[in-house]
Short mmCIF file of C-alpha atoms and ligand atoms in Angstrom, two decimals:
data_model
loop_
_atom_site.label_atom_id
_atom_site.label_comp_id
_atom_site.label_asym_id
_atom_site.label_seq_id
_atom_site.Cartn_x
_atom_site.Cartn_y
_atom_site.Cartn_z
CA MET A 1 -29.43 -45.78 -97.95
CA GLU A 2 -27.80 -48.90 -96.56
CA SER A 3 -29.87 -50.38 -93.76
CA LYS A 4 -28.21 -52.20 -90.92
CA ILE A 5 -29.05 -53.19 -87.41
CA THR A 6 -27.20 -50.87 -85.10
CA GLU A 7 -26.58 -51.70 -81.52
CA SER A 8 -26.09 -48.92 -78.96
CA VAL A 9 -23.10 -49.22 -76.64
CA VAL A 10 -23.96 -46.02 -74.78
CA GLU A 11 -27.41 -44.56 -74.37
CA VAL A 12 -27.81 -41.33 -72.45
CA ARG A 13 -31.44 -40.76 -71.46
CA ASN A 14 -32.81 -37.50 -70.05
CA LEU A 15 -29.54 -36.79 -68.33
CA THR A 16 -29.10 -33.80 -66.06
CA THR A 17 -25.76 -33.09 -64.41
CA SER A 18 -24.90 -30.38 -61.93
CA TYR A 19 -22.35 -29.15 -59.43
CA LYS A 20 -24.30 -28.04 -56.36
CA GLU A 21 -27.13 -25.90 -57.78
CA ARG A 22 -25.41 -25.21 -61.08
CA ILE A 23 -26.78 -27.26 -63.98
CA ILE A 24 -24.25 -28.31 -66.63
CA GLN A 25 -26.39 -30.64 -68.79
CA ASP A 26 -30.14 -30.12 -68.81
CA ASN A 27 -32.14 -33.21 -69.77
CA ILE A 28 -30.05 -34.41 -72.71
CA SER A 29 -30.35 -37.68 -74.64
CA PHE A 30 -28.23 -39.32 -77.36
CA ARG A 31 -26.83 -42.70 -78.41
CA ILE A 32 -23.44 -44.04 -79.36
CA TYR A 33 -23.45 -47.07 -81.65
CA LYS A 34 -21.16 -50.09 -81.57
CA GLY A 35 -17.92 -49.58 -83.48
CA GLU A 36 -18.28 -45.83 -83.79
CA ILE A 37 -15.67 -43.20 -83.17
CA PHE A 38 -17.91 -40.67 -81.46
CA ALA A 39 -16.92 -37.15 -80.45
CA LEU A 40 -18.18 -34.93 -77.64
CA LEU A 41 -17.74 -31.35 -78.86
CA GLY A 42 -18.53 -27.95 -77.44
CA GLY A 43 -16.81 -24.80 -76.27
CA SER A 44 -14.53 -24.67 -73.29
CA GLY A 45 -16.66 -25.09 -70.16
CA SER A 46 -19.64 -26.51 -72.09
CA GLY A 47 -19.49 -29.67 -70.00
CA LYS A 48 -17.69 -32.20 -72.23
CA SER A 49 -15.53 -33.64 -69.45
CA THR A 50 -18.45 -33.66 -67.01
CA LEU A 51 -20.48 -35.65 -69.51
CA LEU A 52 -17.61 -38.07 -70.18
CA ASN A 53 -17.21 -38.51 -66.42
CA THR A 54 -20.83 -39.68 -66.08
CA MET A 55 -19.93 -42.58 -68.42
CA ILE A 56 -16.84 -43.69 -66.49
CA PHE A 57 -18.20 -43.73 -62.95
CA LEU A 58 -16.62 -40.41 -61.96
CA LYS A 59 -19.65 -38.10 -61.85
CA ALA A 60 -23.11 -39.24 -60.79
CA PRO A 61 -26.04 -37.77 -62.72
CA THR A 62 -28.52 -35.50 -60.97
CA HIS A 63 -31.35 -37.02 -63.03
CA GLY A 64 -31.64 -39.49 -65.87
CA GLU A 65 -29.72 -42.53 -67.00
CA VAL A 66 -26.41 -43.46 -68.55
CA ARG A 67 -26.89 -46.90 -70.05
CA ILE A 68 -23.76 -48.72 -71.15
CA LEU A 69 -23.93 -52.11 -72.86
CA GLY A 70 -27.60 -52.18 -71.92
CA LYS A 71 -27.24 -51.37 -68.24
CA ASN A 72 -27.89 -48.21 -66.23
CA ILE A 73 -24.41 -47.89 -64.78
CA TRP A 74 -25.46 -45.68 -61.87
CA SER A 75 -27.84 -48.27 -60.44
CA LEU A 76 -25.49 -51.26 -60.46
CA SER A 77 -24.45 -53.22 -57.38
CA PRO A 78 -20.77 -52.76 -56.44
CA GLU A 79 -19.93 -56.17 -57.97
CA ALA A 80 -21.77 -55.41 -61.22
CA ALA A 81 -20.17 -51.94 -61.32
CA LEU A 82 -16.70 -53.48 -61.10
CA GLU A 83 -17.54 -55.89 -63.91
CA MET A 84 -18.81 -52.96 -66.00
CA LYS A 85 -15.67 -50.90 -65.29
CA LEU A 86 -13.56 -53.67 -66.83
CA ASN A 87 -15.35 -53.00 -70.14
CA LEU A 88 -14.28 -49.36 -70.12
CA GLY A 89 -10.79 -48.12 -71.01
CA VAL A 90 -9.95 -44.52 -70.18
CA LEU A 91 -7.17 -42.22 -71.38
CA PHE A 92 -7.23 -39.02 -69.35
CA GLN A 93 -6.27 -35.66 -70.80
CA PHE A 94 -2.84 -35.50 -69.26
CA GLY A 95 -1.92 -39.15 -69.71
CA ALA A 96 -1.75 -39.67 -65.94
CA LEU A 97 1.20 -42.06 -66.02
CA PHE A 98 2.89 -42.88 -62.75
CA SER A 99 6.21 -41.06 -62.87
CA SER A 100 7.92 -43.52 -60.52
CA LEU A 101 7.07 -46.49 -62.76
CA ASN A 102 8.67 -47.21 -66.12
CA VAL A 103 6.61 -47.62 -69.29
CA LEU A 104 6.15 -51.37 -69.03
CA GLU A 105 5.21 -51.18 -65.34
CA ASN A 106 2.63 -48.50 -66.15
CA ILE A 107 1.03 -50.75 -68.78
CA MET A 108 1.19 -53.75 -66.45
CA LEU A 109 -0.66 -51.93 -63.66
CA PRO A 110 -4.29 -52.77 -64.58
CA LEU A 111 -3.30 -56.34 -65.41
CA ARG A 112 -1.71 -56.70 -61.98
CA GLU A 113 -4.68 -55.18 -60.26
CA TYR A 114 -7.54 -56.93 -62.06
CA THR A 115 -6.25 -60.29 -63.33
CA HIS A 116 -4.73 -63.37 -61.78
CA PHE A 117 -2.34 -63.88 -64.69
CA SER A 118 1.24 -64.88 -63.93
CA GLN A 119 3.93 -62.22 -63.86
CA LYS A 120 5.33 -63.66 -67.12
CA ASN A 121 1.96 -63.49 -68.90
CA ILE A 122 1.37 -59.96 -67.64
CA GLN A 123 4.73 -58.88 -68.98
CA GLU A 124 4.08 -60.50 -72.36
CA LEU A 125 0.68 -58.81 -72.61
CA ALA A 126 2.17 -55.43 -71.69
CA PHE A 127 4.80 -55.85 -74.43
CA MET A 128 2.07 -56.75 -76.90
CA TRP A 129 0.13 -53.58 -76.08
CA LEU A 130 3.30 -51.52 -76.26
CA MET A 131 3.81 -52.67 -79.82
CA ARG A 132 0.14 -52.38 -80.75
CA VAL A 133 0.26 -48.68 -79.97
CA GLY A 134 3.26 -48.32 -82.25
CA LEU A 135 6.08 -48.12 -79.71
CA LYS A 136 9.37 -50.02 -79.86
CA LYS A 137 10.38 -52.64 -77.30
CA GLU A 138 13.22 -50.40 -76.09
CA VAL A 139 10.68 -47.86 -74.81
CA ALA A 140 9.62 -50.34 -72.11
CA ASN A 141 12.39 -49.34 -69.71
CA LEU A 142 12.02 -45.58 -70.06
CA TYR A 143 10.36 -43.41 -67.41
CA PRO A 144 7.52 -40.98 -68.22
CA ASN A 145 9.80 -37.92 -67.99
CA GLU A 146 11.96 -39.42 -70.77
CA LEU A 147 9.05 -39.60 -73.23
CA SER A 148 7.74 -37.13 -75.82
CA GLY A 149 4.13 -35.94 -75.54
CA GLY A 150 3.05 -38.32 -78.29
CA MET A 151 4.73 -41.28 -76.58
CA VAL A 152 3.06 -40.45 -73.23
CA LYS A 153 -0.33 -40.58 -74.98
CA ARG A 154 0.53 -43.92 -76.58
CA VAL A 155 1.63 -45.45 -73.29
CA GLY A 156 -1.57 -44.14 -71.66
CA LEU A 157 -3.49 -45.70 -74.52
CA ALA A 158 -1.72 -49.05 -74.07
CA ARG A 159 -2.61 -48.97 -70.37
CA ALA A 160 -6.24 -48.05 -71.17
CA LEU A 161 -6.43 -51.02 -73.56
CA ALA A 162 -4.59 -53.53 -71.37
CA LEU A 163 -7.73 -55.27 -70.11
CA SER A 164 -9.24 -55.40 -73.64
CA PRO A 165 -12.15 -53.02 -72.98
CA LYS A 166 -15.17 -52.82 -75.27
CA ILE A 167 -15.34 -49.02 -75.12
CA LEU A 168 -12.41 -46.63 -75.09
CA PHE A 169 -12.87 -43.13 -73.63
CA LEU A 170 -10.42 -40.39 -74.53
CA ASP A 171 -10.40 -36.86 -73.09
CA GLU A 172 -8.68 -34.43 -75.49
CA PRO A 173 -6.25 -37.11 -76.76
CA THR A 174 -4.45 -34.84 -79.23
CA SER A 175 -4.27 -31.68 -77.14
CA GLY A 176 -0.71 -30.60 -76.53
CA LEU A 177 0.63 -32.69 -79.43
CA ASP A 178 2.26 -31.17 -82.48
CA PRO A 179 0.11 -31.50 -85.65
CA SER A 180 2.08 -34.44 -87.03
CA SER A 181 1.90 -36.44 -83.76
CA ALA A 182 -1.78 -35.58 -83.50
CA ARG A 183 -2.52 -37.00 -86.97
CA HIS A 184 -0.47 -40.12 -86.19
CA PHE A 185 -2.51 -40.58 -83.03
CA ASP A 186 -5.75 -40.25 -85.03
CA THR A 187 -4.52 -42.90 -87.46
CA LEU A 188 -3.65 -45.20 -84.57
CA ILE A 189 -7.14 -44.83 -83.06
CA THR A 190 -8.74 -45.69 -86.41
CA GLN A 191 -6.48 -48.73 -86.83
CA LEU A 192 -7.18 -49.99 -83.31
CA ARG A 193 -10.91 -49.56 -83.78
CA GLY A 194 -10.66 -51.78 -86.88
CA LEU A 195 -8.31 -54.29 -85.29
CA LEU A 196 -10.04 -54.59 -81.91
CA GLY A 197 -13.63 -53.83 -82.89
CA ILE A 198 -13.93 -51.34 -80.03
CA SER A 199 -16.14 -48.26 -79.81
CA VAL A 200 -14.39 -44.97 -79.12
CA VAL A 201 -15.83 -41.95 -77.29
CA MET A 202 -13.65 -38.86 -77.34
CA VAL A 203 -13.78 -35.34 -76.06
CA THR A 204 -11.92 -33.16 -78.51
CA HIS A 205 -11.67 -29.67 -79.86
CA ASP A 206 -9.24 -30.75 -82.58
CA MET A 207 -11.16 -30.08 -85.78
CA GLU A 208 -8.70 -32.09 -87.87
CA SER A 209 -9.58 -35.14 -85.75
CA VAL A 210 -13.26 -34.41 -86.23
CA LYS A 211 -12.84 -34.22 -90.01
CA GLY A 212 -10.44 -37.15 -90.21
CA VAL A 213 -11.62 -39.91 -87.90
CA VAL A 214 -14.94 -39.12 -86.21
CA ASP A 215 -18.05 -40.98 -87.44
CA ARG A 216 -20.66 -39.07 -85.45
CA MET A 217 -20.68 -36.40 -82.79
CA ILE A 218 -22.72 -34.31 -80.46
CA ILE A 219 -22.14 -30.60 -80.01
CA LEU A 220 -22.96 -29.30 -76.54
CA LYS A 221 -24.28 -25.76 -76.20
CA ASP A 222 -26.30 -23.93 -73.56
CA LYS A 223 -26.69 -27.14 -71.47
CA LYS A 224 -28.29 -28.98 -74.42
CA VAL A 225 -27.29 -31.18 -77.35
CA PHE A 226 -27.19 -28.57 -80.08
CA PHE A 227 -26.41 -31.13 -82.82
CA GLU A 228 -26.15 -34.93 -83.09
CA GLY A 229 -24.99 -36.65 -86.25
CA SER A 230 -22.21 -37.07 -88.79
CA LEU A 231 -20.06 -34.39 -90.35
CA ALA A 232 -21.98 -34.94 -93.60
CA ASN A 233 -25.26 -34.21 -91.74
CA LEU A 234 -23.74 -31.11 -90.22
CA LYS A 235 -22.59 -29.85 -93.63
CA THR A 236 -26.17 -29.77 -94.85
CA GLN A 237 -27.18 -27.63 -91.86
CA VAL A 238 -24.56 -24.90 -91.84
CA GLU A 239 -23.40 -22.42 -94.44
CA SER A 240 -19.69 -22.97 -94.03
CA LEU A 241 -18.47 -25.97 -92.10
CA ASP A 242 -15.04 -24.49 -91.42
CA VAL A 243 -16.45 -21.23 -90.09
CA PHE A 244 -18.95 -23.16 -87.97
CA LEU A 245 -16.35 -25.51 -86.52
CA GLU A 246 -14.03 -22.63 -85.67
CA GLN A 247 -16.83 -21.06 -83.62
CA ILE A 248 -17.50 -24.09 -81.42
N1 LIG B 301 -15.65 -30.48 -59.79
C1 LIG B 301 -16.30 -29.38 -60.19
N2 LIG B 301 -16.94 -28.60 -59.28
C2 LIG B 301 -17.61 -27.49 -59.67
N3 LIG B 301 -17.69 -27.06 -60.95
C3 LIG B 301 -17.07 -27.80 -61.90
C4 LIG B 301 -16.33 -28.98 -61.56
N4 LIG B 301 -15.83 -29.50 -62.71
C5 LIG B 301 -16.22 -28.67 -63.70
N5 LIG B 301 -16.95 -27.66 -63.22
C6 LIG B 301 -17.58 -26.58 -64.01
O1 LIG B 301 -18.51 -27.16 -64.90
C7 LIG B 301 -18.46 -26.55 -66.19
C8 LIG B 301 -18.17 -27.62 -67.24
O2 LIG B 301 -16.85 -28.09 -67.04
P1 LIG B 301 -16.22 -29.22 -67.94
O3 LIG B 301 -17.12 -30.39 -67.97
O4 LIG B 301 -14.84 -29.43 -67.46
O5 LIG B 301 -16.21 -28.51 -69.39
P2 LIG B 301 -15.34 -28.81 -70.70
O6 LIG B 301 -14.70 -30.15 -70.53
O7 LIG B 301 -16.33 -28.74 -71.82
O8 LIG B 301 -14.35 -27.68 -70.81
C9 LIG B 301 -17.38 -25.47 -66.10
O9 LIG B 301 -17.99 -24.25 -65.87
C10 LIG B 301 -16.55 -25.89 -64.91
O10 LIG B 301 -15.98 -24.79 -64.28
MG1 LIG B 302 -12.68 -30.83 -70.48
#
């Protein structure tokens, strides 16, 4: 086997999450390596979004650590937390575009908020991201309600990437897309990973994505990590991969 030095971008250590008394993750640990496309899998309600939220400053752990780029993100000072947040790009499940802003203004938003670039530079950067996610220049002036589902996801992706994050988080990026748009989105994610050298963490239940683009995954079950590894690893552990994946 090829040996290489692998650097973790995310390290979850003995993590427990809960809402009030109800435990969602019970003392789980896993790592995500630099450059990986990593999936969080599990049945509906298994805690995928909760887990993702502990990595993007939205849900504090009950116990344990979420280390990102070497730092326990839940013990950072407010200044250090802001600096860390700039390394993280997030595409939420429903795109979450501002309906009163056009496409370009949506992409420009994080640049306006977090940089001191000139208006002209911000606009140029937003156009660059628009094209990098495979959209035409003409799309810039459209409003969210004029976009297809696939285009909304792409604009959300451009906005998530605008500040050149090191890690991109995606919650169910292909849900609600037709199969062809979903596969195009998968291809785009793979291309961007290669082009930008980012690591990608995605919640998904799209098994075509898992087979097509995911390097490694965890499967959440009964509050624990039921499996961690690649699809090839998983194949050696189950009788029929397709039957197994359908049951998740
Ligand atoms: N804000 C919340 N308050 C209380 N319970 C929640 C909250 N968010 C999620 N839950 C519960 O936690 C469990 C895991 O939810 P979630 O992480 O959204 O699962 P998944 O993304 O895998 O479908 C579910 O039972 C859900 O109802
Ligand atoms: Mg969810």
